[in-house]
Coordinates of C-alpha atoms and ligand atoms in Angstrom, one line a residue:
X1 CA 124.9 131.5 72.5
X2 CA 124.3 131.2 76.2
X3 CA 121.4 130.3 78.5
X4 CA 121.3 133.9 79.6
X5 CA 120.8 135.2 76.0
X6 CA 117.9 132.8 75.6
X7 CA 116.2 134.9 78.3
X8 CA 116.4 132.6 81.3
X9 CA 116.3 134.2 84.8
X10 CA 119.2 134.2 87.2
X11 CA 117.9 131.5 89.6
X12 CA 117.8 129.1 86.7
X13 CA 121.2 130.2 85.4
X14 CA 122.6 129.4 88.8
X15 CA 121.2 125.9 88.8
X16 CA 122.6 125.3 85.3
X17 CA 126.0 126.4 86.4
X18 CA 125.8 123.9 89.3
X19 CA 124.9 121.2 86.8
X20 CA 127.7 122.2 84.5
X21 CA 125.5 123.0 81.5
X22 CA 127.5 125.7 79.5
X23 CA 125.8 125.9 76.1
X24 CA 122.2 125.2 75.1
X25 CA 121.7 122.2 72.9
X26 CA 119.9 122.8 69.6
X27 CA 116.5 121.7 70.9
X28 CA 117.0 124.0 73.9
X29 CA 118.1 126.9 71.8
X30 CA 114.8 126.6 69.8
X31 CA 112.4 125.5 72.5
X32 CA 113.3 127.9 75.4
X33 CA 112.5 131.2 73.7
X34 CA 109.3 129.8 72.0
X35 CA 108.0 128.4 75.3
X36 CA 108.8 131.7 77.1
X37 CA 106.8 133.5 74.4
X38 CA 103.8 131.3 75.2
X39 CA 103.8 129.3 72.0
X40 CA 102.5 125.8 71.7
X41 CA 105.2 123.5 70.5
X42 CA 105.5 120.3 68.5
X43 CA 109.1 119.2 68.8
X44 CA 110.8 116.2 67.2
X45 CA 114.0 115.7 69.2
X46 CA 116.3 112.7 69.3
X47 CA 116.8 111.0 72.7
X48 CA 119.7 112.4 74.6
X49 CA 119.5 115.8 73.0
X50 CA 118.6 117.7 76.2
X51 CA 114.8 118.0 75.5
X52 CA 113.9 117.8 79.2
X53 CA 115.7 121.0 79.9
X54 CA 114.3 122.4 76.7
X55 CA 110.7 122.3 78.1
X56 CA 111.4 122.3 81.9
X57 CA 113.5 125.4 82.1
X58 CA 111.1 127.9 80.4
X59 CA 108.1 126.2 82.1
X60 CA 109.6 126.7 85.5
X61 CA 110.4 130.3 84.6
X62 CA 106.8 131.0 83.6
X63 CA 105.5 129.4 86.8
X64 CA 107.8 131.5 88.9
X65 CA 107.1 134.8 87.1
X66 CA 103.4 134.5 86.2
X67 CA 100.1 133.2 87.5
X68 CA 98.5 132.9 91.0
X69 CA 99.7 130.8 93.9
X70 CA 98.7 127.2 93.6
X71 CA 95.6 126.3 95.6
X72 CA 94.6 123.0 97.3
X73 CA 94.7 119.9 95.1
X74 CA 95.6 122.0 92.0
X75 CA 98.5 121.8 89.6
X76 CA 99.7 124.7 87.4
X77 CA 101.8 122.6 85.0
X78 CA 101.6 119.0 84.1
X79 CA 104.2 116.9 82.4
X80 CA 102.8 113.6 81.1
X81 CA 105.3 110.8 80.5
X82 CA 104.8 107.1 79.5
X83 CA 106.6 105.2 82.2
X84 CA 107.3 105.3 85.9
X85 CA 111.0 105.4 85.3
X86 CA 110.7 108.4 83.0
X87 CA 108.5 110.1 85.6
X88 CA 111.2 109.7 88.2
X89 CA 113.9 110.8 85.9
X90 CA 112.1 113.9 84.5
X91 CA 111.1 114.9 88.0
X92 CA 114.7 114.6 89.2
X93 CA 115.8 116.9 86.4
X94 CA 113.0 119.4 87.1
X95 CA 113.9 119.3 90.9
X96 CA 117.5 120.2 90.0
X97 CA 116.5 123.0 87.7
X98 CA 114.0 124.4 90.2
X99 CA 116.5 124.3 93.1
X100 CA 116.6 128.1 93.5
X101 CA 113.0 128.8 92.8
X102 CA 110.1 128.9 95.3
X103 CA 108.1 126.2 93.4
X104 CA 106.8 122.8 94.5
X105 CA 107.2 119.8 92.2
X106 CA 106.1 116.2 92.5
X107 CA 105.8 113.0 90.5
X108 CA 103.0 110.5 90.5
X109 CA 102.8 107.1 88.8
X110 CA 101.2 103.7 89.2
X111 CA 102.6 100.6 90.8
X112 CA 103.0 102.3 94.2
X113 CA 100.4 103.2 96.8
X114 CA 98.1 106.1 95.9
X115 CA 97.5 107.4 99.4
X116 CA 100.8 109.2 100.0
X117 CA 100.3 110.8 96.5
X118 CA 96.8 112.0 97.5
X119 CA 98.2 113.4 100.8
X120 CA 101.0 115.2 98.9
X121 CA 98.6 116.8 96.4
X122 CA 96.4 118.3 99.2
X123 CA 98.4 121.5 99.3
X124 CA 98.6 121.7 95.5
X125 CA 101.7 121.4 93.4
X126 CA 103.1 123.9 91.0
X127 CA 104.5 121.3 88.6
X128 CA 103.4 117.7 88.5
X129 CA 105.1 114.9 86.5
X130 CA 102.7 112.0 85.9
X131 CA 101.9 108.8 84.0
X132 CA 98.5 109.0 82.4
X133 CA 96.8 106.1 84.2
X134 CA 97.6 107.2 87.8
X135 CA 96.8 110.8 86.9
X136 CA 93.3 109.9 85.9
X137 CA 92.9 107.7 89.1
X138 CA 93.9 110.7 91.2
X139 CA 91.6 113.0 89.2
X140 CA 88.6 110.6 89.5
X141 CA 89.2 110.4 93.3
X142 CA 89.1 114.2 93.5
X143 CA 92.7 114.4 94.6
X144 CA 93.5 116.6 91.7
X145 CA 91.9 119.6 90.0
X146 CA 92.9 121.1 86.7
X147 CA 91.3 124.6 87.0
X148 CA 94.7 126.3 87.5
X149 CA 96.5 124.4 84.8
X150 CA 98.4 126.7 82.5
X151 CA 100.7 124.3 80.7
X152 CA 100.6 120.7 79.6
X153 CA 103.7 118.9 78.3
X154 CA 103.4 115.5 76.5
X155 CA 106.8 113.9 76.7
X156 CA 107.6 110.9 74.6
X157 CA 104.1 111.2 73.1
X158 CA 104.7 108.4 70.6
X159 CA 105.5 106.0 73.4
X160 CA 102.4 106.9 75.3
X161 CA 100.3 105.9 72.2
X162 CA 102.4 102.7 71.7
X163 CA 101.7 101.7 75.3
X164 CA 98.0 102.1 74.7
X165 CA 97.4 105.3 76.6
X166 CA 95.4 107.0 73.9
X167 CA 92.1 106.5 75.8
X168 CA 93.6 107.9 79.0
X169 CA 95.0 110.9 77.0
X170 CA 91.6 111.5 75.5
X171 CA 90.0 111.6 79.0
X172 CA 92.7 113.8 80.4
X173 CA 92.3 116.2 77.5
X174 CA 88.6 116.5 78.2
X175 CA 89.3 117.4 81.8
X176 CA 91.8 120.2 81.1
X177 CA 91.0 123.9 80.6
X178 CA 90.8 124.8 76.9
X179 CA 93.0 127.8 77.4
X180 CA 96.4 126.6 78.1
X181 CA 99.9 126.2 76.6
X182 CA 100.7 122.7 75.2
X183 CA 104.1 121.3 74.4
X184 CA 104.4 118.0 72.6
X185 CA 107.7 116.2 72.5
X186 CA 108.3 113.0 70.6
X187 CA 111.4 111.3 69.2
X188 CA 109.4 109.9 66.3
X189 CA 106.4 111.3 64.5
X190 CA 103.9 108.8 63.2
X191 CA 100.5 109.7 61.6
X192 CA 98.8 109.0 65.0
X193 CA 101.0 111.6 66.7
X194 CA 100.3 114.2 64.1
X195 CA 96.6 113.6 64.6
X196 CA 97.0 113.9 68.4
X197 CA 99.0 117.1 67.8
X198 CA 96.2 118.5 65.6
X199 CA 93.7 117.9 68.4
X200 CA 95.7 119.2 71.3
X201 CA 97.9 122.0 69.9
X202 CA 97.0 125.5 68.9
X203 CA 99.0 127.0 66.1
X204 CA 102.1 125.1 67.2
X205 CA 105.7 126.0 66.3
X206 CA 107.4 123.0 64.8
X207 CA 110.9 122.2 66.0
X208 CA 112.9 119.4 64.3
X209 CA 116.4 119.1 65.5
X210 CA 117.1 115.8 63.7
X211 CA 115.9 114.2 60.6
X212 CA 112.6 112.3 61.1
X213 CA 112.9 108.8 62.4
X214 CA 116.6 108.4 62.6
X215 CA 118.7 107.5 65.6
X216 CA 121.5 109.6 67.0
X217 CA 124.4 109.5 64.6
X218 CA 126.8 108.9 67.4
X219 CA 125.6 105.3 67.7
X220 CA 127.3 102.7 65.6
X221 CA 125.0 99.9 64.7
X222 CA 125.2 96.4 63.4
X223 CA 123.5 93.0 63.2
X224 CA 124.9 89.6 64.1
X225 CA 122.8 86.9 62.5
X226 CA 122.3 83.7 64.5
X227 CA 119.8 80.9 65.0
X228 CA 117.2 81.7 67.6
X229 CA 118.1 78.9 70.0
X230 CA 121.7 79.9 70.1
X231 CA 121.2 83.6 71.0
X232 CA 121.9 83.1 74.7
X233 CA 125.2 81.3 74.0
X234 CA 126.2 83.9 71.4
X235 CA 125.5 86.7 73.8
X236 CA 127.7 85.2 76.4
X237 CA 130.4 84.6 73.8
X238 CA 130.3 88.2 72.6
X239 CA 130.2 89.5 76.2
X240 CA 133.4 87.6 77.0
X241 CA 135.1 88.3 73.7
X242 CA 134.3 92.0 73.8
X243 CA 135.0 92.2 77.5
X244 CA 131.8 94.2 77.8
X245 CA 131.6 96.2 81.1
X246 CA 128.2 97.8 81.0
X247 CA 125.5 96.6 78.7
X248 CA 121.8 97.3 78.5
X249 CA 120.1 94.3 76.8
X250 CA 116.6 94.4 75.4
X251 CA 114.5 91.2 75.2
X252 CA 111.0 91.0 73.8
X253 CA 109.1 89.4 76.7
X254 CA 109.1 89.3 80.5
X255 CA 109.9 85.6 80.3
X256 CA 112.7 86.3 77.9
X257 CA 114.2 88.8 80.4
X258 CA 114.0 86.4 83.3
X259 CA 115.4 83.5 81.3
X260 CA 118.4 85.4 80.1
X261 CA 119.1 86.9 83.6
X262 CA 118.9 83.4 85.1
X263 CA 121.3 82.0 82.5
X264 CA 123.8 84.8 83.1
X265 CA 123.6 84.7 86.8
X266 CA 124.0 80.9 86.6
X267 CA 127.4 81.5 84.8
X268 CA 128.4 83.9 87.6
X269 CA 127.8 87.0 85.5
X270 CA 126.5 90.1 87.3
X271 CA 123.1 90.6 85.7
X272 CA 119.7 91.9 86.7
X273 CA 116.4 92.4 84.9
X274 CA 113.6 94.9 84.7
X275 CA 110.1 94.5 83.3
X276 CA 106.5 95.4 84.0
X277 CA 105.8 92.4 86.3
X278 CA 108.4 93.5 88.8
X279 CA 107.4 95.9 91.6
X280 CA 108.4 99.5 91.0
X281 CA 110.9 99.6 93.9
X282 CA 112.7 96.5 92.5
X283 CA 112.9 98.0 89.1
X284 CA 114.2 101.3 90.4
X285 CA 116.8 99.5 92.5
X286 CA 118.1 97.4 89.6
X287 CA 118.3 100.6 87.5
X288 CA 120.1 102.5 90.2
X289 CA 122.6 99.7 90.7
X290 CA 123.2 99.5 86.9
X291 CA 123.8 103.2 86.7
X292 CA 126.2 103.0 89.6
X293 CA 128.0 100.1 87.7
X294 CA 127.2 97.7 90.5
X295 CA 125.3 95.6 88.0
X296 CA 127.1 94.8 84.7
X297 CA 124.3 93.6 82.5
X298 CA 120.7 95.0 82.8
X299 CA 118.2 93.0 80.8
X300 CA 114.9 94.9 80.1
X301 CA 111.7 94.8 78.1
X302 CA 110.8 98.0 76.2
X303 CA 109.4 99.5 79.5
X304 CA 113.0 100.6 79.9
X305 CA 113.5 101.7 76.4
X306 CA 112.7 105.4 76.5
X307 CA 113.9 108.3 78.4
X308 CA 116.3 106.5 80.7
X309 CA 119.4 108.6 81.0
X310 CA 122.4 106.4 81.8
X311 CA 125.6 108.3 81.8
X312 CA 128.2 107.1 79.3
X313 CA 126.4 103.9 78.5
X314 CA 128.7 102.3 75.9
X315 CA 126.6 99.5 74.5
X316 CA 123.0 98.4 73.9
X317 CA 122.3 94.9 72.7
X318 CA 119.0 93.9 71.1
X319 CA 118.7 90.3 72.2
X320 CA 115.4 90.3 70.4
X321 CA 114.3 92.9 67.8
X322 CA 111.4 95.1 68.9
X323 CA 108.0 94.4 67.5
X324 CA 107.4 98.1 66.8
X325 CA 110.2 99.5 64.6
X326 CA 110.2 102.9 66.3
X327 CA 111.2 101.2 69.6
X328 CA 114.5 100.3 67.9
X329 CA 115.4 104.1 67.8
X330 CA 114.4 104.5 71.4
X331 CA 116.4 101.4 72.5
X332 CA 119.6 102.4 70.9
X333 CA 119.0 106.0 72.0
X334 CA 120.0 104.9 75.5
X335 CA 123.6 105.0 74.2
X336 CA 125.5 107.7 72.3
X337 CA 123.9 110.4 74.5
X338 CA 125.0 113.9 75.1
X339 CA 127.7 113.7 72.5
X340 CA 129.2 110.4 73.6
X341 CA 129.7 107.6 71.1
X342 CA 127.9 104.2 71.6
X343 CA 127.4 100.9 70.0
X344 CA 124.2 99.0 69.3
X345 CA 124.3 95.3 68.4
X346 CA 121.2 93.4 67.3
X347 CA 121.2 89.6 67.5
X348 CA 118.9 88.6 64.6
X349 CA 117.4 85.2 63.7
X350 CA 115.5 84.2 60.6
X351 CA 112.1 84.7 62.3
X352 CA 112.9 88.3 62.8
X353 CA 113.6 89.3 59.2
X354 CA 110.4 91.3 58.8
X355 CA 111.2 93.2 61.9
X356 CA 114.7 93.9 60.7
X357 CA 113.3 95.1 57.4
X358 CA 110.8 97.4 59.1
X359 CA 113.7 98.9 61.2
X360 CA 115.9 99.5 58.1
X361 CA 113.0 101.1 56.3
X362 CA 112.1 103.4 59.1
X363 CA 115.7 104.4 59.8
X364 CA 116.6 104.6 56.1
X365 CA 119.7 102.5 56.5
X366 CA 120.8 99.0 55.7
X367 CA 122.3 97.7 58.9
X368 CA 125.7 96.1 58.4
X369 CA 125.7 92.3 59.1
X370 CA 128.2 90.1 60.7
X371 CA 128.4 86.4 61.5
X372 CA 130.3 85.1 64.4
X373 CA 132.6 82.2 63.9
X374 CA 130.9 78.9 65.1
X375 CA 127.6 80.7 65.4
X376 CA 126.7 80.9 61.6
X377 CA 123.0 80.4 61.4
X378 CA 121.6 77.2 59.9
X379 CA 118.4 79.2 59.1
X380 CA 119.8 82.0 57.0
X381 CA 118.4 85.5 57.6
X382 CA 117.1 86.6 54.2
X383 CA 118.7 89.8 52.8
X384 CA 117.0 93.0 53.6
X385 CA 117.6 96.7 52.8
X386 CA 116.3 100.1 53.5
X387 CA 113.8 99.8 50.6
X388 CA 111.7 97.3 52.6
X389 CA 112.5 94.5 50.3
X390 CA 113.1 91.1 51.8
X391 CA 114.8 88.6 49.5
X392 CA 113.4 85.3 50.6
X393 CA 115.6 83.2 48.4
X394 CA 117.1 80.6 50.7
X395 CA 120.9 80.2 50.5
X396 CA 123.3 77.9 52.2
X397 CA 125.1 79.6 55.1
X398 CA 128.6 80.8 54.0
X399 CA 131.6 80.5 56.2
X400 CA 132.9 83.9 56.9
X401 CA 136.2 84.7 55.3
X402 CA 137.3 86.9 58.2
X403 CA 136.4 87.4 61.8
X404 CA 134.2 90.3 60.7
X405 CA 132.1 87.8 58.8
X406 CA 129.1 88.3 56.4
X407 CA 129.3 89.6 52.8
X408 CA 127.3 92.8 53.0
X409 CA 128.6 96.2 53.9
X410 CA 131.7 94.8 55.4
X411 CA 133.9 97.1 57.4
X412 CA 131.7 100.1 56.9
X413 CA 129.7 101.4 59.8
X414 CA 126.4 102.9 58.8
X415 CA 126.0 106.1 60.5
X416 CA 122.3 106.5 61.0
X417 CA 122.3 110.2 60.5
X418 CA 124.0 109.9 57.2
X419 CA 122.3 112.4 55.0
X420 CA 123.5 110.6 51.9
X421 CA 121.4 107.5 52.8
X422 CA 118.8 106.7 50.2
X423 CA 115.3 108.1 51.0
X424 CA 112.9 105.2 50.9
X425 CA 109.2 105.6 51.2
X426 CA 108.4 105.3 54.9
X427 CA 105.8 102.7 55.6
X428 CA 104.1 103.0 59.0
X429 CA 104.9 99.8 60.9
X430 CA 101.8 99.9 62.9
X431 CA 99.0 102.4 63.0
X432 CA 97.9 103.4 66.5
X433 CA 94.4 104.8 66.7
X434 CA 94.1 108.0 68.6
X435 CA 91.7 108.2 71.5
X436 CA 90.4 104.7 70.7
X437 CA 88.0 103.1 73.2
X438 CA 89.4 99.6 72.9
X439 CA 91.0 97.7 75.7
X440 CA 94.5 98.7 76.9
X441 CA 97.3 96.8 75.4
X442 CA 99.3 94.8 77.7
X443 CA 102.4 96.5 78.9
X444 CA 105.7 95.0 77.9
Ligands
LIG1 P1 117.7 114.5 77.8 O1 117.7 114.4 76.3 O2 116.8 115.6 78.3 O3 117.3 113.2 78.5 O4 119.2 114.9 78.3 C1 120.3 114.1 78.1 C2 121.4 114.4 79.0 O5 122.1 115.6 78.6 C3 121.1 114.6 80.5 O6 122.0 113.9 81.3 C4 121.1 116.1 80.7 O7 121.5 116.4 82.1 C5 122.2 116.5 79.8 N1 122.1 117.9 79.3 C6 121.0 118.4 78.8 N2 121.2 119.7 78.4 C7 122.6 119.9 78.5 C8 123.4 121.0 78.3 N3 123.0 122.1 77.7 N4 124.7 120.9 78.5 C9 125.2 119.7 79.1 N5 124.4 118.6 79.4 C10 123.1 118.7 79.1

């Protein structure tokens, strides 16, 4: 199968040739003809599967072939994304795909001055990428009209709900024309997402290119158990032992990010951090330098967990486990992308056993455990497995027999896409109300 057989027009085919895309990925093969045919879409796609091109290519084609010229302050297609970084990234991909088409594209997001965005929107934009909060600000200040809107894309919809954007989504939804095409993309599908889909989509085609709630099977995952206070020391030890060259590290809090970056820099290690408190320009610069391998270790909160496309990233370390189990899938989805292999290591202390259990239940796998010599925890992490059971029975820490440590699942990687993995009942980790009116959750 080729992009031409999917019905894409020549200017897009030329862009794809420049980018070196030869064969459509599975999500592209399914999404492109359906979007071209005008269908609504509900797509579950793993991160790194090429979903951006899956919706952007046909969308650009429809904009180029159909509909009126865009008028002042209007948009004809809107792509909503959860974070500023993702907005930049999706817009960059769209810009490359649209290189040979006479279409205008733009991205708006918070954390930067609104005035240049208002100026830019004056002439109207064919395709706008936006985060929900800034989009509503612009709409309320009459810088944006939706009367010409023909297509809405919700990208990383689950993440938008997790970040507390349900109220904004509800308000945006009310402002949009009822007659439109809607495409909903999400790596994970919770009940809240299905409710959202029920409200926003019209007879959608369901696309599922991977089993529900599993990470890419190109990522090898394991856990190293350790006492909480020794995590920084263990991280430095593993970094030196493994001669890690480029690592994306996830910490739970902004303070946690800053503390780890400070420790690493204090040891002369080339590290930087990104989180919600940092200005957008600083975040983007740190990310760009990390992508260019000018920074060796990038420590981030979950704000960086989704959508970021870092070429050939070999390793993700969960310095802390995420509070929301689904974030684990997104975090480790930063590696093992576009067919490459990757590794994901989680440093887990006894306090985090319930988070570990939730992740194992969600991903239907028991993560192999290791202990590192001299870092065996005093507070043992109780046994867990994919059934959601936590065995609380305290045991004395055992000295590992070999360098690979621990007694469970030794020497066997769990491939997360393993179809032979037992099928547990999936417990929702946290229910997120759709279109609630409560206060916005704090961003990570
Ligand atoms: P995405 O899942 O949209 O973030 O895409 C992941 C990566 O795969 C990006 O670097 C894309 O440029 C790349 N990509 C997407 N589709 C293809 C394709 N058909 N062939 C080669 N690379 C692709």
